[in-house]
Coordinates of C-alpha atoms in Angstrom, one line a residue:
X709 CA 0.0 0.0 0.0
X710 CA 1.5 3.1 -0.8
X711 CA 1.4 5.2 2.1
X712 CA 3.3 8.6 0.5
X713 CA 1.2 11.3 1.3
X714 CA -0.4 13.3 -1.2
X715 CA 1.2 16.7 -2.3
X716 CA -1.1 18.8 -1.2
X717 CA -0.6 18.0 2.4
X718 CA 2.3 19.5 4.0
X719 CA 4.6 18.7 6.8
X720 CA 4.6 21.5 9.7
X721 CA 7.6 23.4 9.5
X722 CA 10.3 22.7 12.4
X723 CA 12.3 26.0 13.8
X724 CA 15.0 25.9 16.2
X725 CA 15.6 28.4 18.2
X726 CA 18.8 28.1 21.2
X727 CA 17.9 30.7 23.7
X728 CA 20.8 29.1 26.2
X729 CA 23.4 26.4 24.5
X730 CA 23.4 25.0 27.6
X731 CA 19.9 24.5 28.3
X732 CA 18.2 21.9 30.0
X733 CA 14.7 22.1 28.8
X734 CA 13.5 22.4 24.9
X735 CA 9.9 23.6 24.5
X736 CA 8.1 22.0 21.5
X737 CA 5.5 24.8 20.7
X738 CA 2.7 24.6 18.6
X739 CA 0.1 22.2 17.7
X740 CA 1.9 21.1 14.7
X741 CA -0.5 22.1 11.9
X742 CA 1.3 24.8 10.9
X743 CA 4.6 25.3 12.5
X744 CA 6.1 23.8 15.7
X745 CA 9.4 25.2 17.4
X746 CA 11.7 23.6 19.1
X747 CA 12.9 26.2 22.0
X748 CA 15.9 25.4 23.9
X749 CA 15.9 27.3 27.3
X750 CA 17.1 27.2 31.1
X751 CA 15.1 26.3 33.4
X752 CA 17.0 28.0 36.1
X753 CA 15.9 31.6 34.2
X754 CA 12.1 30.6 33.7
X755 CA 12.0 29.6 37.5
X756 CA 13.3 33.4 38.5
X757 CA 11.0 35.2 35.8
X758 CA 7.8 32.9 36.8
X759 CA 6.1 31.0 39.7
X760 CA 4.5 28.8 37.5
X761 CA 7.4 27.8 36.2
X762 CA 9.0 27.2 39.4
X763 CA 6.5 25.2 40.4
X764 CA 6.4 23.2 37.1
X765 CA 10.6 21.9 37.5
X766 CA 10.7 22.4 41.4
X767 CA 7.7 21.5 42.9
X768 CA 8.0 17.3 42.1
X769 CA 5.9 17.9 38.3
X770 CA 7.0 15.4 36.0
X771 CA 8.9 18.5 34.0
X772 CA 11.1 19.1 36.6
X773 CA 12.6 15.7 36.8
X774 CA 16.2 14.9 35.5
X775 CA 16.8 18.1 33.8
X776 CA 20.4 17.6 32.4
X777 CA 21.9 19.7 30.0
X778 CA 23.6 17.4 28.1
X779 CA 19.5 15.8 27.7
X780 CA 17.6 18.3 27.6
X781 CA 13.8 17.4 28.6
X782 CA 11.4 17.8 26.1
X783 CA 8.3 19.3 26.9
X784 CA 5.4 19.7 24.5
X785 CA 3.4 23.1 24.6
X786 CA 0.4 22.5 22.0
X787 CA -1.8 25.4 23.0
X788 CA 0.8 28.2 23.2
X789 CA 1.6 30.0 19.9
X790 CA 5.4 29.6 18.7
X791 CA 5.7 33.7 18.6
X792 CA 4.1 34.7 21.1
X793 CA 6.1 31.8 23.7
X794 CA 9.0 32.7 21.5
X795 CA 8.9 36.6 22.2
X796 CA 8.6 35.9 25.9
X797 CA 11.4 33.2 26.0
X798 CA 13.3 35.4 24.6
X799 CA 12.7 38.3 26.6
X800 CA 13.4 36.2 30.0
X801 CA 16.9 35.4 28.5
X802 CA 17.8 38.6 28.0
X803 CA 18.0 38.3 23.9
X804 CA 16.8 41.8 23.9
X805 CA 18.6 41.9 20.0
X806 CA 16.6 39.6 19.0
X807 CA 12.9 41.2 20.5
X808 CA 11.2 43.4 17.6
X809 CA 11.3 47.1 18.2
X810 CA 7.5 47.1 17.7
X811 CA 4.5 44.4 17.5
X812 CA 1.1 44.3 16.2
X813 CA -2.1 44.3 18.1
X814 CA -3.0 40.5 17.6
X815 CA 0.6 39.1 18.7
X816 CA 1.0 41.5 21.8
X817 CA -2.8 40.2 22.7
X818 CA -1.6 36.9 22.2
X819 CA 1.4 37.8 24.4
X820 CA -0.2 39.4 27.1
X821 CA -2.5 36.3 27.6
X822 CA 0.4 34.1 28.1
X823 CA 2.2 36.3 30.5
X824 CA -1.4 35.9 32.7
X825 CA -0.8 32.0 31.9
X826 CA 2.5 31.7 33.0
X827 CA 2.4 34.5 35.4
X828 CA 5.7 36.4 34.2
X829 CA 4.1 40.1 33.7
X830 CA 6.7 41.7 35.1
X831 CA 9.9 40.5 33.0
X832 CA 7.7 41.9 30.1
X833 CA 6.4 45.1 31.2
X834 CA 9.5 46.9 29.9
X835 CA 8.7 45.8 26.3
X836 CA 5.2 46.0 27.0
X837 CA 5.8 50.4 27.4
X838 CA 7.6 50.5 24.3
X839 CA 4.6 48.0 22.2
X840 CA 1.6 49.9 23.5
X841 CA 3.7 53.5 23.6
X842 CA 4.0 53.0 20.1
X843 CA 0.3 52.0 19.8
X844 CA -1.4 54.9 21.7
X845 CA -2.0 57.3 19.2
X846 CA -4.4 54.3 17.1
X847 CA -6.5 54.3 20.1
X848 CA -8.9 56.3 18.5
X849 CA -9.6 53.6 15.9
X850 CA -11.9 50.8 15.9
X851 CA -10.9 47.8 16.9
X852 CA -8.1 49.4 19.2
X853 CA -10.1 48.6 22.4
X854 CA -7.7 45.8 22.7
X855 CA -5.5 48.2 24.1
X856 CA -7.1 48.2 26.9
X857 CA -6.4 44.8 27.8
X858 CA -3.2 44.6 27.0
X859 CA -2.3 47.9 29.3
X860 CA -4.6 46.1 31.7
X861 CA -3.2 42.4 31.6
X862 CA 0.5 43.8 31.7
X863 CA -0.2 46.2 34.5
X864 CA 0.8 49.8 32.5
X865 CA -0.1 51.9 34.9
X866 CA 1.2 55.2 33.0
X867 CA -0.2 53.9 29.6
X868 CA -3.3 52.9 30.9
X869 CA -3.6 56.1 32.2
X870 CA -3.0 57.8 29.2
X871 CA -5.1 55.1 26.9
X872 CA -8.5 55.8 28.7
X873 CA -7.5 59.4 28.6
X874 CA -7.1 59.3 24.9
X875 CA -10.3 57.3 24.8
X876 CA -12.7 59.6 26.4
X877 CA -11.3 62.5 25.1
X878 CA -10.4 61.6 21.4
X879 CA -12.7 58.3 20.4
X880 CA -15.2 59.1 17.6
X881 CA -16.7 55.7 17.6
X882 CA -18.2 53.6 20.7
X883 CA -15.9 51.8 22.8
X884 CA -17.3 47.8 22.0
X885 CA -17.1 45.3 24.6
X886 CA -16.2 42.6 22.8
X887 CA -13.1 44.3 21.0
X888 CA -11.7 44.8 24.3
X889 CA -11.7 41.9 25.7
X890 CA -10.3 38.6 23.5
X891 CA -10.3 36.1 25.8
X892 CA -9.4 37.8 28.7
X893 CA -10.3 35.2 32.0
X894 CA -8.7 36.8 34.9
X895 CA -10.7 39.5 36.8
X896 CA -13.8 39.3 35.0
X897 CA -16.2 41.3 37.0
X898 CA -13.6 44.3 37.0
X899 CA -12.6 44.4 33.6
X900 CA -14.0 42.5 31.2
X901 CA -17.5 44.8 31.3
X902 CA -17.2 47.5 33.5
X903 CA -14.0 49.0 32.4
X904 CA -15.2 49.6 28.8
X905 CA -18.8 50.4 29.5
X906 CA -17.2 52.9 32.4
X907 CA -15.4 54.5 29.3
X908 CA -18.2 54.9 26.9
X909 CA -20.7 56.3 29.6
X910 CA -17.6 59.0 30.5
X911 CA -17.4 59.5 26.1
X912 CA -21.3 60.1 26.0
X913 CA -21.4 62.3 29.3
X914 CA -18.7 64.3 27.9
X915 CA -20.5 65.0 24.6
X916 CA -23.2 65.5 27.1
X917 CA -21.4 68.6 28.3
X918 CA -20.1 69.9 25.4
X919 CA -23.8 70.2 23.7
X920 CA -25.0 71.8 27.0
X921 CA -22.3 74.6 26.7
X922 CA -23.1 75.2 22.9
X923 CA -27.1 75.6 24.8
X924 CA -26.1 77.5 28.0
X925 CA -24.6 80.5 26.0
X926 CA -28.0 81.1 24.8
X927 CA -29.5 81.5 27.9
X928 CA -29.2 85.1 28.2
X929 CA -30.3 85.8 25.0
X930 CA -33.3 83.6 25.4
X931 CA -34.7 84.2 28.9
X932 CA -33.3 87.5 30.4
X933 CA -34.2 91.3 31.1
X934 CA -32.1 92.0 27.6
X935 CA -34.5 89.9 25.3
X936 CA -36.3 92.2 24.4
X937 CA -33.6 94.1 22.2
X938 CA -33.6 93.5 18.7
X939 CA -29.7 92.9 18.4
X940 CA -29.7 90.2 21.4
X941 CA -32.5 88.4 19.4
X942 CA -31.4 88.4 16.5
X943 CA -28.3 86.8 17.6
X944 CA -30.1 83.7 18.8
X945 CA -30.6 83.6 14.7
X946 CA -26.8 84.6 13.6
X947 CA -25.5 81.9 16.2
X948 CA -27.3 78.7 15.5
X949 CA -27.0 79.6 11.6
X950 CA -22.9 80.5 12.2
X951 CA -22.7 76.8 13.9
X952 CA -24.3 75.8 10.6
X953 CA -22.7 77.5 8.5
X954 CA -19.6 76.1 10.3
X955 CA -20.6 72.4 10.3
X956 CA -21.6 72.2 13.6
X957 CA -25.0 71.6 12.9
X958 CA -27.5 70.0 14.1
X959 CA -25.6 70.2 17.2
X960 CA -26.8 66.1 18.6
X961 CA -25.4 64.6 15.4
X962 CA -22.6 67.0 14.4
X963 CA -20.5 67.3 18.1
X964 CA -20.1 63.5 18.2
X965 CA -18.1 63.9 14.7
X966 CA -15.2 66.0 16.6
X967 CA -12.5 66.1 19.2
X968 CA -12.5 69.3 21.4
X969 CA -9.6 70.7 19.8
X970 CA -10.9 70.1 16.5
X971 CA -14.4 72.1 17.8
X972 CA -12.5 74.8 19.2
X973 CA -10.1 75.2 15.5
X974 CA -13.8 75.6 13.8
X975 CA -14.8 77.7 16.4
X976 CA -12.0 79.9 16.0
X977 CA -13.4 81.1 12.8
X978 CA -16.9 82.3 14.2
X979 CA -17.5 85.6 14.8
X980 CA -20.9 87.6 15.8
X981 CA -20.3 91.4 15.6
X982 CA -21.9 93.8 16.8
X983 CA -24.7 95.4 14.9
X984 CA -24.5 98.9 13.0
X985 CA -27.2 99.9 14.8
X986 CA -26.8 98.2 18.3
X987 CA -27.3 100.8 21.3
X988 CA -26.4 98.6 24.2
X989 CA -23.3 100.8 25.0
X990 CA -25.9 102.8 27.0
X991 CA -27.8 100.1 28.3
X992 CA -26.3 98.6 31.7
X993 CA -25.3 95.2 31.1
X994 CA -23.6 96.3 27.9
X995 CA -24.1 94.1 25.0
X996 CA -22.9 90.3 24.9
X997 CA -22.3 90.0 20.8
X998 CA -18.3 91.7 20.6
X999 CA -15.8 88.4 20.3
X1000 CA -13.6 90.2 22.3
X1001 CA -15.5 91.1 25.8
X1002 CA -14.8 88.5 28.1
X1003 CA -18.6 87.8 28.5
X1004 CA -19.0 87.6 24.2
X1005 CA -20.7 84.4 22.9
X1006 CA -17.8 82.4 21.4
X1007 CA -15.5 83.6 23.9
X1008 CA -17.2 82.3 26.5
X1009 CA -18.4 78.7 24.8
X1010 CA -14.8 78.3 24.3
X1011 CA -13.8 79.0 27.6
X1012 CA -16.6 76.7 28.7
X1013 CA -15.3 73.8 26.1
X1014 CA -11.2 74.5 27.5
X1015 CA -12.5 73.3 31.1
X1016 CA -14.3 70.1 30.1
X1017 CA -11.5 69.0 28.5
X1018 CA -8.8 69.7 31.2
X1019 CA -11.6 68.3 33.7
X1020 CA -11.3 64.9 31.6
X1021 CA -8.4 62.4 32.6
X1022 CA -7.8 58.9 32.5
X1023 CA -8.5 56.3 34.9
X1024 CA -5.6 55.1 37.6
X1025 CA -5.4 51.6 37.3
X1026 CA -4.2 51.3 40.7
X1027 CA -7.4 52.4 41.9
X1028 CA -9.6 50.8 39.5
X1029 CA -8.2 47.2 40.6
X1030 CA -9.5 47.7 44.3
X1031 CA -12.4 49.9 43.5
X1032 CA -10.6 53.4 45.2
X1033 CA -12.0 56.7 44.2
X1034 CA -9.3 58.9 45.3
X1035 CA -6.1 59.2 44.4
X1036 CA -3.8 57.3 47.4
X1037 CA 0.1 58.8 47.7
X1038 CA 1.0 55.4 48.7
X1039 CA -0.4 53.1 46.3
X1040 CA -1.0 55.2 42.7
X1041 CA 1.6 54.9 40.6
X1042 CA 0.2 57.6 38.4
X1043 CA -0.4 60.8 40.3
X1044 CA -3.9 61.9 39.1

């Protein structure tokens, strides 16, 4: 019987990759379908970059017996992917030449799963800065909620910080659950809802605020002792169609569309003079329509729109972990 098999079925391909020529233990990774490697590490590094590996050769598992360098024991990892256990072998033994200057979302999710698994977040947190640093900037995107997890799973303090800044303050598009949390399994009840749900109720209140300061300049000229001039009414007509005119209308649909910055360039280009023929000079109160009197329409929506954005920060991670609303000197590792 001819047992050659056909040509369209291929072999995995075989890498091997020496971490430590002197290694006692080899790693087969992969599941064999598409590519298995054949990592040869110490076992005397994995124990002092993770307990679980400590346990595994010290604590009488069937891995930790024998281990000779001169025959190294070979022990099969069929669920963990060859780069990601690849990346962080490498990392423990200090092949910092050979760890990519920058990684894509899926691998560094993939990665910051099996530093949970293996419970080595800390000999990766270094690289983790300089992955998600690099990152940050795509936050705004969809499909960039896995940011959050990483930040969250490698324990970024500063960069989570920063992320669900950048979030609230920057995202255009609602924050989806299930884009921020691939198959996340450690502290469900505090991350894998709550954390992006808190987010996109902070995004919606802040666009909250920002229409009701485009509205609360309007109040004088809409209930007030100066309503009855004709100038102060017909502004309520030159402003709403300036904030058309300017894109910014209707104001529900069109706020959600832009950043604060971005509102405040646009705004930048409004102007509501004064009428020819406006007498509130004479009037006490004086008039509310000249851009540059500090109570003048645009200068104060502006200055309304400056303080909801200074008022919005990120979220300390050290707090969020044990549910503490202020910050603690102590504990924070991100002064906010």
């Amino acid at each position: 019987m001819d047992t050659t098999p056909e040509n369209n079925e291929k072999s995995p391909e075989m890498t091997d990759i020496i971490l430590d020529k002197d290694g006692d233990v080899i790693f087969l990774v992969g599941d064999g379908d598409v590519s298995v490697s054949r990592i040869r590490v110490s076992s005397k590094v994995l124990i002092l970059s993770s307990p679980v590996f400590e346990a595994m050769f010290t604590h009488g598992f069937a891995e930790g017996h024998n281990l000779s360098a001169t025959s190294p024991r070979v022990i099969p990892l069929p669920d963990d992917g060859v780069l990601a256990m690849t990346l962080l072998c490498q990392i423990i033994h200090h092949k910092h030449q050979d760890v990519p200057k920058a990684l894509g979302m899926n691998h560094l999710v993939e990665l910051t799963i099996l530093c949970g698994k293996y419970d080595c977040v800390l000999a990766v947190q270094p690289w983790g800065m300089i992955w998600t640093t690099e990152l940050l900037p795509r936050a705004v995107e969809e499909g960039f909620e896995k940011l959050l997890f990483i930040t969250y799973g490698l324990d970024l303090a500063e960069n989570f910080f920063k992320l669900t800044e950048h979030l609230v303050k920057n995202r255009l598009v609602k924050i989806e659950v299930a884009n921020a949390i691939p198959g996340y399994e450690g502290d469900p009840e505090l991350f894998q809802a709550s954390l992006p749900e808190t987010l996109e109720e902070a995004r919606a209140e802040r666009i909250q605020k920002v229409l009701e300061a485009f509205e609360s300049v309007m109040i004088p000229f809409l209930d007030g002792p100066y309503t009855t001039r004709e100038c102060q009414r017909s502004t309520v007509t030159d402003y709403f169609h300036s904030l058309s005119a300017a894109g910014l209308w209707p104001l529900s649909r069109r706020l959600q569309a832009f950043t604060i910055p971005q509102i405040l360039k646009i705004l930048d280009k409004v102007s509501l003079p004064r009428s020819d023929t406006c007498e509130c000079e004479i009037w006490e109160g004086g008039c509310h329509l000249q851009k540059t009197s500090p109570d003048g329409i645009i200068p104060t929506l502006c200055a309304g729109l400056q303080a909801i954005d200074k008022a919005t920060t990120g979220i300390c991670l050290d707090c969020w972990r044990v549910g503490r609303e202020a910050y603690d000197m102590q504990e924070c590792r991100v002064k906010h």
